[in-house]
Amino acid sequence: MTTQTSTEGGTTPVPAMAATIAHRVLVNYRVDPDVTRSLLPRSLRPQLVAGSAVAGVCLIHLTAVRPAWFAPAVGHRSRNAAHRIAVEWDTADGPRTGVYIPRRHSSSRLVRLVGGRVFPGTHSPAEVTFDATRDDLAVRVDASDLRVRVAGRRGPGIPFHSRLFESIEDSSAFFQKDAVGWSPTRSGMLEGLRLDTDAWRVEPLAVIDLSSTFFKTLPAGAAEFDHALLMRDVPTRWSSVSEPAPAA
């Protein structure tokens, strides 16, 4: 299977990729809509939930990263971080929803090499570590321009608390629907990446320690932590987006 993405030089076929999500943490914030608009390209606007924009950081540990037709036993490992904002934009067929990803970081040299060149998504270098036990999970991201710390408890009986969503089912549905992510290219245009899985499932993560320099740089009180979700052992596929990109 191949998909296509638009570049300044024309349209280039890109292979679909597959991987297994060993751990994926979605740390979600309520953000002031006006502040959020200042972070977006002019063609995108924030999705609003209960009067707030929704933004956060996706921390992901992937195993068996490979072209989609390869066997799962073959592949590369990578640990990545992506700060993201839930957005919507207009198309000829009506409004669409997805996410805008202004910052991507990866501990993998291969991901940094091919990202934005062979496959959508330009990544900056970072040290990304996952420390997991049966009951606890801690993730650290250290880069020259970014620092993230997340620690939480997981497992049966962890309650779900959120001011954005009434239930974990509502939260899960909100994030599952937004399979397309747009991020800036090296030249400032937007390129799309689509995530699909037939085994979407999330559980609450009870966060006990959290910091992100991305959100700390926003005006005081503009961003407040809301809730965190955890995905584990989920097969997934990535492909470039064939639809026209919104204007940057």
PDB file of C-alpha atoms in Angstrom:
ATOM      1  CA  MET A   1       0.000   0.000   0.000  1.00  0.00           C
ATOM      2  CA  THR A   2       1.306   3.479  -0.813  1.00  0.00           C
ATOM      3  CA  THR A   3      -0.133   6.904  -0.237  1.00  0.00           C
ATOM      4  CA  GLN A   4       0.968  10.276  -1.507  1.00  0.00           C
ATOM      5  CA  THR A   5       1.976  13.586  -0.039  1.00  0.00           C
ATOM      6  CA  SER A   6       2.449  16.961  -1.684  1.00  0.00           C
ATOM      7  CA  THR A   7       5.866  18.605  -1.588  1.00  0.00           C
ATOM      8  CA  GLU A   8       7.296  21.663  -3.289  1.00  0.00           C
ATOM      9  CA  GLY A   9       8.781  19.385  -5.926  1.00  0.00           C
ATOM     10  CA  GLY A  10       5.566  17.561  -6.729  1.00  0.00           C
ATOM     11  CA  THR A  11       3.800  14.478  -5.446  1.00  0.00           C
ATOM     12  CA  THR A  12       5.930  11.718  -3.990  1.00  0.00           C
ATOM     13  CA  PRO A  13       4.697   8.196  -3.149  1.00  0.00           C
ATOM     14  CA  VAL A  14       5.243   7.304   0.504  1.00  0.00           C
ATOM     15  CA  PRO A  15       4.935   3.784   1.950  1.00  0.00           C
ATOM     16  CA  ALA A  16       2.446   3.140   4.728  1.00  0.00           C
ATOM     17  CA  MET A  17       4.204   2.243   7.976  1.00  0.00           C
ATOM     18  CA  ALA A  18       3.152  -0.061  10.782  1.00  0.00           C
ATOM     19  CA  ALA A  19       4.238  -0.381  14.411  1.00  0.00           C
ATOM     20  CA  THR A  20       3.120  -1.550  17.813  1.00  0.00           C
ATOM     21  CA  ILE A  21       2.414   1.087  20.442  1.00  0.00           C
ATOM     22  CA  ALA A  22       4.113  -0.317  23.540  1.00  0.00           C
ATOM     23  CA  HIS A  23       3.044   2.790  25.500  1.00  0.00           C
ATOM     24  CA  ARG A  24       1.296   5.956  24.388  1.00  0.00           C
ATOM     25  CA  VAL A  25       0.482   8.680  26.912  1.00  0.00           C
ATOM     26  CA  LEU A  26      -1.893  11.491  25.940  1.00  0.00           C
ATOM     27  CA  VAL A  27      -1.526  14.323  28.463  1.00  0.00           C
ATOM     28  CA  ASN A  28      -4.354  16.791  27.878  1.00  0.00           C
ATOM     29  CA  TYR A  29      -4.774  20.435  28.874  1.00  0.00           C
ATOM     30  CA  ARG A  30      -7.594  22.953  28.839  1.00  0.00           C
ATOM     31  CA  VAL A  31      -6.229  26.016  27.036  1.00  0.00           C
ATOM     32  CA  ASP A  32      -7.542  29.537  26.538  1.00  0.00           C
ATOM     33  CA  PRO A  33      -8.994  29.701  22.990  1.00  0.00           C
ATOM     34  CA  ASP A  34      -7.455  33.105  22.162  1.00  0.00           C
ATOM     35  CA  VAL A  35      -3.999  31.957  23.249  1.00  0.00           C
ATOM     36  CA  THR A  36      -4.458  28.772  21.235  1.00  0.00           C
ATOM     37  CA  ARG A  37      -5.367  30.692  18.074  1.00  0.00           C
ATOM     38  CA  SER A  38      -2.036  32.517  18.316  1.00  0.00           C
ATOM     39  CA  LEU A  39      -0.254  29.140  18.055  1.00  0.00           C
ATOM     40  CA  LEU A  40      -2.052  28.018  14.880  1.00  0.00           C
ATOM     41  CA  PRO A  41      -1.648  28.669  11.154  1.00  0.00           C
ATOM     42  CA  ARG A  42      -4.348  30.979   9.811  1.00  0.00           C
ATOM     43  CA  SER A  43      -6.221  28.110   8.115  1.00  0.00           C
ATOM     44  CA  LEU A  44      -6.765  26.201  11.369  1.00  0.00           C
ATOM     45  CA  ARG A  45      -8.927  27.020  14.373  1.00  0.00           C
ATOM     46  CA  PRO A  46      -9.137  25.286  17.757  1.00  0.00           C
ATOM     47  CA  GLN A  47     -11.799  22.745  18.510  1.00  0.00           C
ATOM     48  CA  LEU A  48     -13.644  23.889  21.617  1.00  0.00           C
ATOM     49  CA  VAL A  49     -14.896  21.568  24.351  1.00  0.00           C
ATOM     50  CA  ALA A  50     -16.797  23.093  27.287  1.00  0.00           C
ATOM     51  CA  GLY A  51     -15.510  26.497  26.168  1.00  0.00           C
ATOM     52  CA  SER A  52     -11.826  25.503  26.145  1.00  0.00           C
ATOM     53  CA  ALA A  53      -9.357  24.555  23.475  1.00  0.00           C
ATOM     54  CA  VAL A  54      -7.792  21.114  23.894  1.00  0.00           C
ATOM     55  CA  ALA A  55      -4.024  20.697  23.631  1.00  0.00           C
ATOM     56  CA  GLY A  56      -1.460  18.345  25.060  1.00  0.00           C
ATOM     57  CA  VAL A  57       1.574  16.194  24.520  1.00  0.00           C
ATOM     58  CA  CYS A  58       1.632  12.704  23.031  1.00  0.00           C
ATOM     59  CA  LEU A  59       4.457  10.541  24.415  1.00  0.00           C
ATOM     60  CA  ILE A  60       4.869   7.341  22.472  1.00  0.00           C
ATOM     61  CA  HIS A  61       7.111   4.284  22.655  1.00  0.00           C
ATOM     62  CA  LEU A  62       6.943   2.315  19.411  1.00  0.00           C
ATOM     63  CA  THR A  63       8.274  -1.133  18.638  1.00  0.00           C
ATOM     64  CA  ALA A  64       8.449  -3.024  15.338  1.00  0.00           C
ATOM     65  CA  VAL A  65       8.352   0.156  13.236  1.00  0.00           C
ATOM     66  CA  ARG A  66       8.441  -1.076   9.639  1.00  0.00           C
ATOM     67  CA  PRO A  67       6.811  -0.829   6.208  1.00  0.00           C
ATOM     68  CA  ALA A  68       3.242  -2.078   6.611  1.00  0.00           C
ATOM     69  CA  TRP A  69       3.807  -5.239   4.580  1.00  0.00           C
ATOM     70  CA  PHE A  70       6.712  -6.444   6.802  1.00  0.00           C
ATOM     71  CA  ALA A  71       6.146  -9.003   9.552  1.00  0.00           C
ATOM     72  CA  PRO A  72       5.766  -7.499  13.060  1.00  0.00           C
ATOM     73  CA  ALA A  73       8.872  -9.334  14.264  1.00  0.00           C
ATOM     74  CA  VAL A  74      10.946  -7.085  12.013  1.00  0.00           C
ATOM     75  CA  GLY A  75      11.336  -3.405  12.744  1.00  0.00           C
ATOM     76  CA  HIS A  76      12.823  -0.413  14.518  1.00  0.00           C
ATOM     77  CA  ARG A  77      12.170   0.977  18.008  1.00  0.00           C
ATOM     78  CA  SER A  78      11.616   4.659  18.680  1.00  0.00           C
ATOM     79  CA  ARG A  79      10.506   6.954  21.498  1.00  0.00           C
ATOM     80  CA  ASN A  80       8.891  10.201  20.451  1.00  0.00           C
ATOM     81  CA  ALA A  81       7.098  13.262  21.805  1.00  0.00           C
ATOM     82  CA  ALA A  82       4.604  15.453  19.950  1.00  0.00           C
ATOM     83  CA  HIS A  83       2.882  18.550  21.301  1.00  0.00           C
ATOM     84  CA  ARG A  84      -0.530  18.774  19.674  1.00  0.00           C
ATOM     85  CA  ILE A  85      -3.640  20.937  19.467  1.00  0.00           C
ATOM     86  CA  ALA A  86      -7.126  19.744  18.503  1.00  0.00           C
ATOM     87  CA  VAL A  87      -8.167  21.772  15.452  1.00  0.00           C
ATOM     88  CA  GLU A  88     -10.704  22.094  12.686  1.00  0.00           C
ATOM     89  CA  TRP A  89     -10.496  23.516   9.179  1.00  0.00           C
ATOM     90  CA  ASP A  90     -12.735  24.105   6.187  1.00  0.00           C
ATOM     91  CA  THR A  91     -12.817  21.958   3.054  1.00  0.00           C
ATOM     92  CA  ALA A  92     -15.010  21.891  -0.042  1.00  0.00           C
ATOM     93  CA  ASP A  93     -17.014  19.138   1.664  1.00  0.00           C
ATOM     94  CA  GLY A  94     -17.419  20.997   4.947  1.00  0.00           C
ATOM     95  CA  PRO A  95     -15.450  21.312   8.201  1.00  0.00           C
ATOM     96  CA  ARG A  96     -12.914  18.630   9.142  1.00  0.00           C
ATOM     97  CA  THR A  97     -11.253  17.911  12.481  1.00  0.00           C
ATOM     98  CA  GLY A  98      -7.788  16.699  13.396  1.00  0.00           C
ATOM     99  CA  VAL A  99      -4.721  17.878  15.272  1.00  0.00           C
ATOM    100  CA  TYR A 100      -1.992  20.423  14.645  1.00  0.00           C
ATOM    101  CA  ILE A 101       1.468  19.365  15.812  1.00  0.00           C
ATOM    102  CA  PRO A 102       3.812  22.341  16.143  1.00  0.00           C
ATOM    103  CA  ARG A 103       6.644  20.385  17.792  1.00  0.00           C
ATOM    104  CA  ARG A 104       7.903  16.837  17.288  1.00  0.00           C
ATOM    105  CA  HIS A 105      10.887  15.285  19.058  1.00  0.00           C
ATOM    106  CA  SER A 106      12.456  11.827  18.778  1.00  0.00           C
ATOM    107  CA  SER A 107      15.262   9.852  20.361  1.00  0.00           C
ATOM    108  CA  SER A 108      15.635   7.854  17.133  1.00  0.00           C
ATOM    109  CA  ARG A 109      18.235   8.993  14.621  1.00  0.00           C
ATOM    110  CA  LEU A 110      16.393   7.111  11.890  1.00  0.00           C
ATOM    111  CA  VAL A 111      13.095   8.874  12.628  1.00  0.00           C
ATOM    112  CA  ARG A 112      14.854  12.246  12.605  1.00  0.00           C
ATOM    113  CA  LEU A 113      16.568  11.398   9.336  1.00  0.00           C
ATOM    114  CA  VAL A 114      13.481  10.304   7.376  1.00  0.00           C
ATOM    115  CA  GLY A 115      10.977  12.668   9.028  1.00  0.00           C
ATOM    116  CA  GLY A 116      10.094  15.525   6.716  1.00  0.00           C
ATOM    117  CA  ARG A 117      12.141  13.960   3.921  1.00  0.00           C
ATOM    118  CA  VAL A 118      10.973  10.411   3.195  1.00  0.00           C
ATOM    119  CA  PHE A 119       7.937  10.448   5.495  1.00  0.00           C
ATOM    120  CA  PRO A 120       5.826  13.321   6.902  1.00  0.00           C
ATOM    121  CA  GLY A 121       6.810  14.822  10.243  1.00  0.00           C
ATOM    122  CA  THR A 122      10.006  16.745  10.984  1.00  0.00           C
ATOM    123  CA  HIS A 123      11.500  15.723  14.352  1.00  0.00           C
ATOM    124  CA  SER A 124      14.041  17.477  16.547  1.00  0.00           C
ATOM    125  CA  PRO A 125      16.529  15.460  18.624  1.00  0.00           C
ATOM    126  CA  ALA A 126      15.648  14.579  22.211  1.00  0.00           C
ATOM    127  CA  GLU A 127      16.365  11.985  24.847  1.00  0.00           C
ATOM    128  CA  VAL A 128      13.034  10.267  25.526  1.00  0.00           C
ATOM    129  CA  THR A 129      12.833   7.621  28.254  1.00  0.00           C
ATOM    130  CA  PHE A 130       9.985   5.412  29.469  1.00  0.00           C
ATOM    131  CA  ASP A 131      10.221   3.709  32.883  1.00  0.00           C
ATOM    132  CA  ALA A 132       7.331   1.317  33.431  1.00  0.00           C
ATOM    133  CA  THR A 133       6.328  -1.108  36.176  1.00  0.00           C
ATOM    134  CA  ARG A 134       3.055  -2.926  36.665  1.00  0.00           C
ATOM    135  CA  ASP A 135       1.571   0.036  38.563  1.00  0.00           C
ATOM    136  CA  ASP A 136       3.639   3.070  37.562  1.00  0.00           C
ATOM    137  CA  LEU A 137       4.813   4.864  34.443  1.00  0.00           C
ATOM    138  CA  ALA A 138       7.285   7.740  34.132  1.00  0.00           C
ATOM    139  CA  VAL A 139       8.314   9.511  30.928  1.00  0.00           C
ATOM    140  CA  ARG A 140      11.065  12.095  30.486  1.00  0.00           C
ATOM    141  CA  VAL A 141      11.850  14.225  27.453  1.00  0.00           C
ATOM    142  CA  ASP A 142      15.053  16.258  27.374  1.00  0.00           C
ATOM    143  CA  ALA A 143      15.919  18.422  24.372  1.00  0.00           C
ATOM    144  CA  SER A 144      17.788  21.663  23.823  1.00  0.00           C
ATOM    145  CA  ASP A 145      14.462  23.480  23.384  1.00  0.00           C
ATOM    146  CA  LEU A 146      12.072  21.354  25.457  1.00  0.00           C
ATOM    147  CA  ARG A 147      11.667  19.485  28.737  1.00  0.00           C
ATOM    148  CA  VAL A 148       8.748  17.224  29.714  1.00  0.00           C
ATOM    149  CA  ARG A 149       8.179  15.173  32.867  1.00  0.00           C
ATOM    150  CA  VAL A 150       5.181  12.891  33.386  1.00  0.00           C
ATOM    151  CA  ALA A 151       4.722  10.351  36.152  1.00  0.00           C
ATOM    152  CA  GLY A 152       1.545   8.491  36.975  1.00  0.00           C
ATOM    153  CA  ARG A 153      -0.154   5.413  38.306  1.00  0.00           C
ATOM    154  CA  ARG A 154      -1.986   2.966  36.095  1.00  0.00           C
ATOM    155  CA  GLY A 155      -3.984  -0.233  36.373  1.00  0.00           C
ATOM    156  CA  PRO A 156      -7.441  -1.428  37.423  1.00  0.00           C
ATOM    157  CA  GLY A 157      -9.387   0.927  39.663  1.00  0.00           C
ATOM    158  CA  ILE A 158      -7.745   4.172  38.499  1.00  0.00           C
ATOM    159  CA  PRO A 159     -10.566   6.755  38.348  1.00  0.00           C
ATOM    160  CA  PHE A 160     -11.162   9.111  35.442  1.00  0.00           C
ATOM    161  CA  HIS A 161     -11.365  12.829  36.264  1.00  0.00           C
ATOM    162  CA  SER A 162     -11.843  15.598  33.694  1.00  0.00           C
ATOM    163  CA  ARG A 163     -13.531  18.977  33.325  1.00  0.00           C
ATOM    164  CA  LEU A 164     -13.578  18.554  29.543  1.00  0.00           C
ATOM    165  CA  PHE A 165     -15.337  15.196  29.302  1.00  0.00           C
ATOM    166  CA  GLU A 166     -17.957  13.482  31.432  1.00  0.00           C
ATOM    167  CA  SER A 167     -16.534   9.990  30.939  1.00  0.00           C
ATOM    168  CA  ILE A 168     -13.489   8.190  29.633  1.00  0.00           C
ATOM    169  CA  GLU A 169     -15.667   6.954  26.766  1.00  0.00           C
ATOM    170  CA  ASP A 170     -16.317  10.584  25.738  1.00  0.00           C
ATOM    171  CA  SER A 171     -12.627  11.411  25.939  1.00  0.00           C
ATOM    172  CA  SER A 172     -11.660   8.297  24.000  1.00  0.00           C
ATOM    173  CA  ALA A 173     -14.141   9.077  21.218  1.00  0.00           C
ATOM    174  CA  PHE A 174     -12.894  12.665  20.938  1.00  0.00           C
ATOM    175  CA  PHE A 175      -9.271  11.670  20.407  1.00  0.00           C
ATOM    176  CA  GLN A 176     -10.018   8.624  18.260  1.00  0.00           C
ATOM    177  CA  LYS A 177     -11.937  10.662  15.680  1.00  0.00           C
ATOM    178  CA  ASP A 178      -8.959  12.911  14.957  1.00  0.00           C
ATOM    179  CA  ALA A 179      -6.770  10.523  12.985  1.00  0.00           C
ATOM    180  CA  VAL A 180      -5.129  13.224  10.826  1.00  0.00           C
ATOM    181  CA  GLY A 181      -2.307  15.379  12.189  1.00  0.00           C
ATOM    182  CA  TRP A 182      -0.831  18.402  10.397  1.00  0.00           C
ATOM    183  CA  SER A 183       2.676  19.660  11.111  1.00  0.00           C
ATOM    184  CA  PRO A 184       4.914  22.310   9.540  1.00  0.00           C
ATOM    185  CA  THR A 185       7.468  21.233   6.964  1.00  0.00           C
ATOM    186  CA  ARG A 186      11.047  22.493   6.846  1.00  0.00           C
ATOM    187  CA  SER A 187       9.828  25.192   4.439  1.00  0.00           C
ATOM    188  CA  GLY A 188       6.857  26.226   6.582  1.00  0.00           C
ATOM    189  CA  MET A 189       4.100  24.435   4.639  1.00  0.00           C
ATOM    190  CA  LEU A 190       1.809  21.850   6.251  1.00  0.00           C
ATOM    191  CA  GLU A 191       2.060  18.099   5.707  1.00  0.00           C
ATOM    192  CA  GLY A 192      -0.322  15.466   6.997  1.00  0.00           C
ATOM    193  CA  LEU A 193       0.090  12.136   8.721  1.00  0.00           C
ATOM    194  CA  ARG A 194      -2.749   9.713   9.454  1.00  0.00           C
ATOM    195  CA  LEU A 195      -2.851   7.196  12.327  1.00  0.00           C
ATOM    196  CA  ASP A 196      -5.198   4.200  12.123  1.00  0.00           C
ATOM    197  CA  THR A 197      -5.746   1.195  14.367  1.00  0.00           C
ATOM    198  CA  ASP A 198      -8.336  -1.545  14.588  1.00  0.00           C
ATOM    199  CA  ALA A 199      -7.634  -1.953  18.305  1.00  0.00           C
ATOM    200  CA  TRP A 200      -8.117   1.541  19.788  1.00  0.00           C
ATOM    201  CA  ARG A 201      -8.408   1.339  23.567  1.00  0.00           C
ATOM    202  CA  VAL A 202      -7.449   3.736  26.338  1.00  0.00           C
ATOM    203  CA  GLU A 203      -7.320   3.705  30.123  1.00  0.00           C
ATOM    204  CA  PRO A 204      -6.952   6.551  32.628  1.00  0.00           C
ATOM    205  CA  LEU A 205      -3.522   7.474  33.948  1.00  0.00           C
ATOM    206  CA  ALA A 206      -3.507   9.127  37.370  1.00  0.00           C
ATOM    207  CA  VAL A 207      -0.841  11.818  36.994  1.00  0.00           C
ATOM    208  CA  ILE A 208       1.175  12.559  40.147  1.00  0.00           C
ATOM    209  CA  ASP A 209       3.920  14.693  38.600  1.00  0.00           C
ATOM    210  CA  LEU A 210       3.791  16.803  35.432  1.00  0.00           C
ATOM    211  CA  SER A 211       5.716  19.585  33.738  1.00  0.00           C
ATOM    212  CA  SER A 212       6.139  20.759  30.141  1.00  0.00           C
ATOM    213  CA  THR A 213       8.173  23.783  29.157  1.00  0.00           C
ATOM    214  CA  PHE A 214       5.943  24.111  26.070  1.00  0.00           C
ATOM    215  CA  PHE A 215       2.939  24.947  28.267  1.00  0.00           C
ATOM    216  CA  LYS A 216       4.966  26.878  30.842  1.00  0.00           C
ATOM    217  CA  THR A 217       5.897  29.413  28.159  1.00  0.00           C
ATOM    218  CA  LEU A 218       2.223  30.299  27.614  1.00  0.00           C
ATOM    219  CA  PRO A 219       0.719  33.239  29.532  1.00  0.00           C
ATOM    220  CA  ALA A 220       0.003  32.544  33.193  1.00  0.00           C
ATOM    221  CA  GLY A 221      -3.250  30.632  33.640  1.00  0.00           C
ATOM    222  CA  ALA A 222      -3.711  30.020  29.909  1.00  0.00           C
ATOM    223  CA  ALA A 223      -3.208  26.223  30.161  1.00  0.00           C
ATOM    224  CA  GLU A 224      -4.416  23.893  32.911  1.00  0.00           C
ATOM    225  CA  PHE A 225      -3.888  20.135  33.091  1.00  0.00           C
ATOM    226  CA  ASP A 226      -7.136  18.218  32.623  1.00  0.00           C
ATOM    227  CA  HIS A 227      -6.503  14.467  32.352  1.00  0.00           C
ATOM    228  CA  ALA A 228      -4.233  11.816  30.865  1.00  0.00           C
ATOM    229  CA  LEU A 229      -4.907   8.650  28.892  1.00  0.00           C
ATOM    230  CA  LEU A 230      -2.742   5.581  28.377  1.00  0.00           C
ATOM    231  CA  MET A 231      -2.642   3.140  25.463  1.00  0.00           C
ATOM    232  CA  ARG A 232      -0.690  -0.117  25.641  1.00  0.00           C
ATOM    233  CA  ASP A 233       0.225  -2.855  23.175  1.00  0.00           C
ATOM    234  CA  VAL A 234      -1.828  -1.457  20.290  1.00  0.00           C
ATOM    235  CA  PRO A 235      -0.996  -2.274  16.638  1.00  0.00           C
ATOM    236  CA  THR A 236      -1.168   0.803  14.462  1.00  0.00           C
ATOM    237  CA  ARG A 237      -0.522   2.115  10.944  1.00  0.00           C
ATOM    238  CA  TRP A 238       0.715   5.493   9.711  1.00  0.00           C
ATOM    239  CA  SER A 239       0.315   6.901   6.236  1.00  0.00           C
ATOM    240  CA  SER A 240       0.629  10.282   4.574  1.00  0.00           C
ATOM    241  CA  VAL A 241      -2.542  12.241   3.786  1.00  0.00           C
ATOM    242  CA  SER A 242      -3.820  12.453   0.215  1.00  0.00           C
ATOM    243  CA  GLU A 243      -6.175  15.389   0.781  1.00  0.00           C
ATOM    244  CA  PRO A 244      -4.929  18.941   0.123  1.00  0.00           C
ATOM    245  CA  ALA A 245      -3.227  20.509   3.127  1.00  0.00           C
ATOM    246  CA  PRO A 246      -4.743  23.612   4.716  1.00  0.00           C
ATOM    247  CA  ALA A 247      -2.771  26.761   3.973  1.00  0.00           C
ATOM    248  CA  ALA A 248       0.064  27.325   6.438  1.00  0.00           C
TER     249      ALA A 248
END
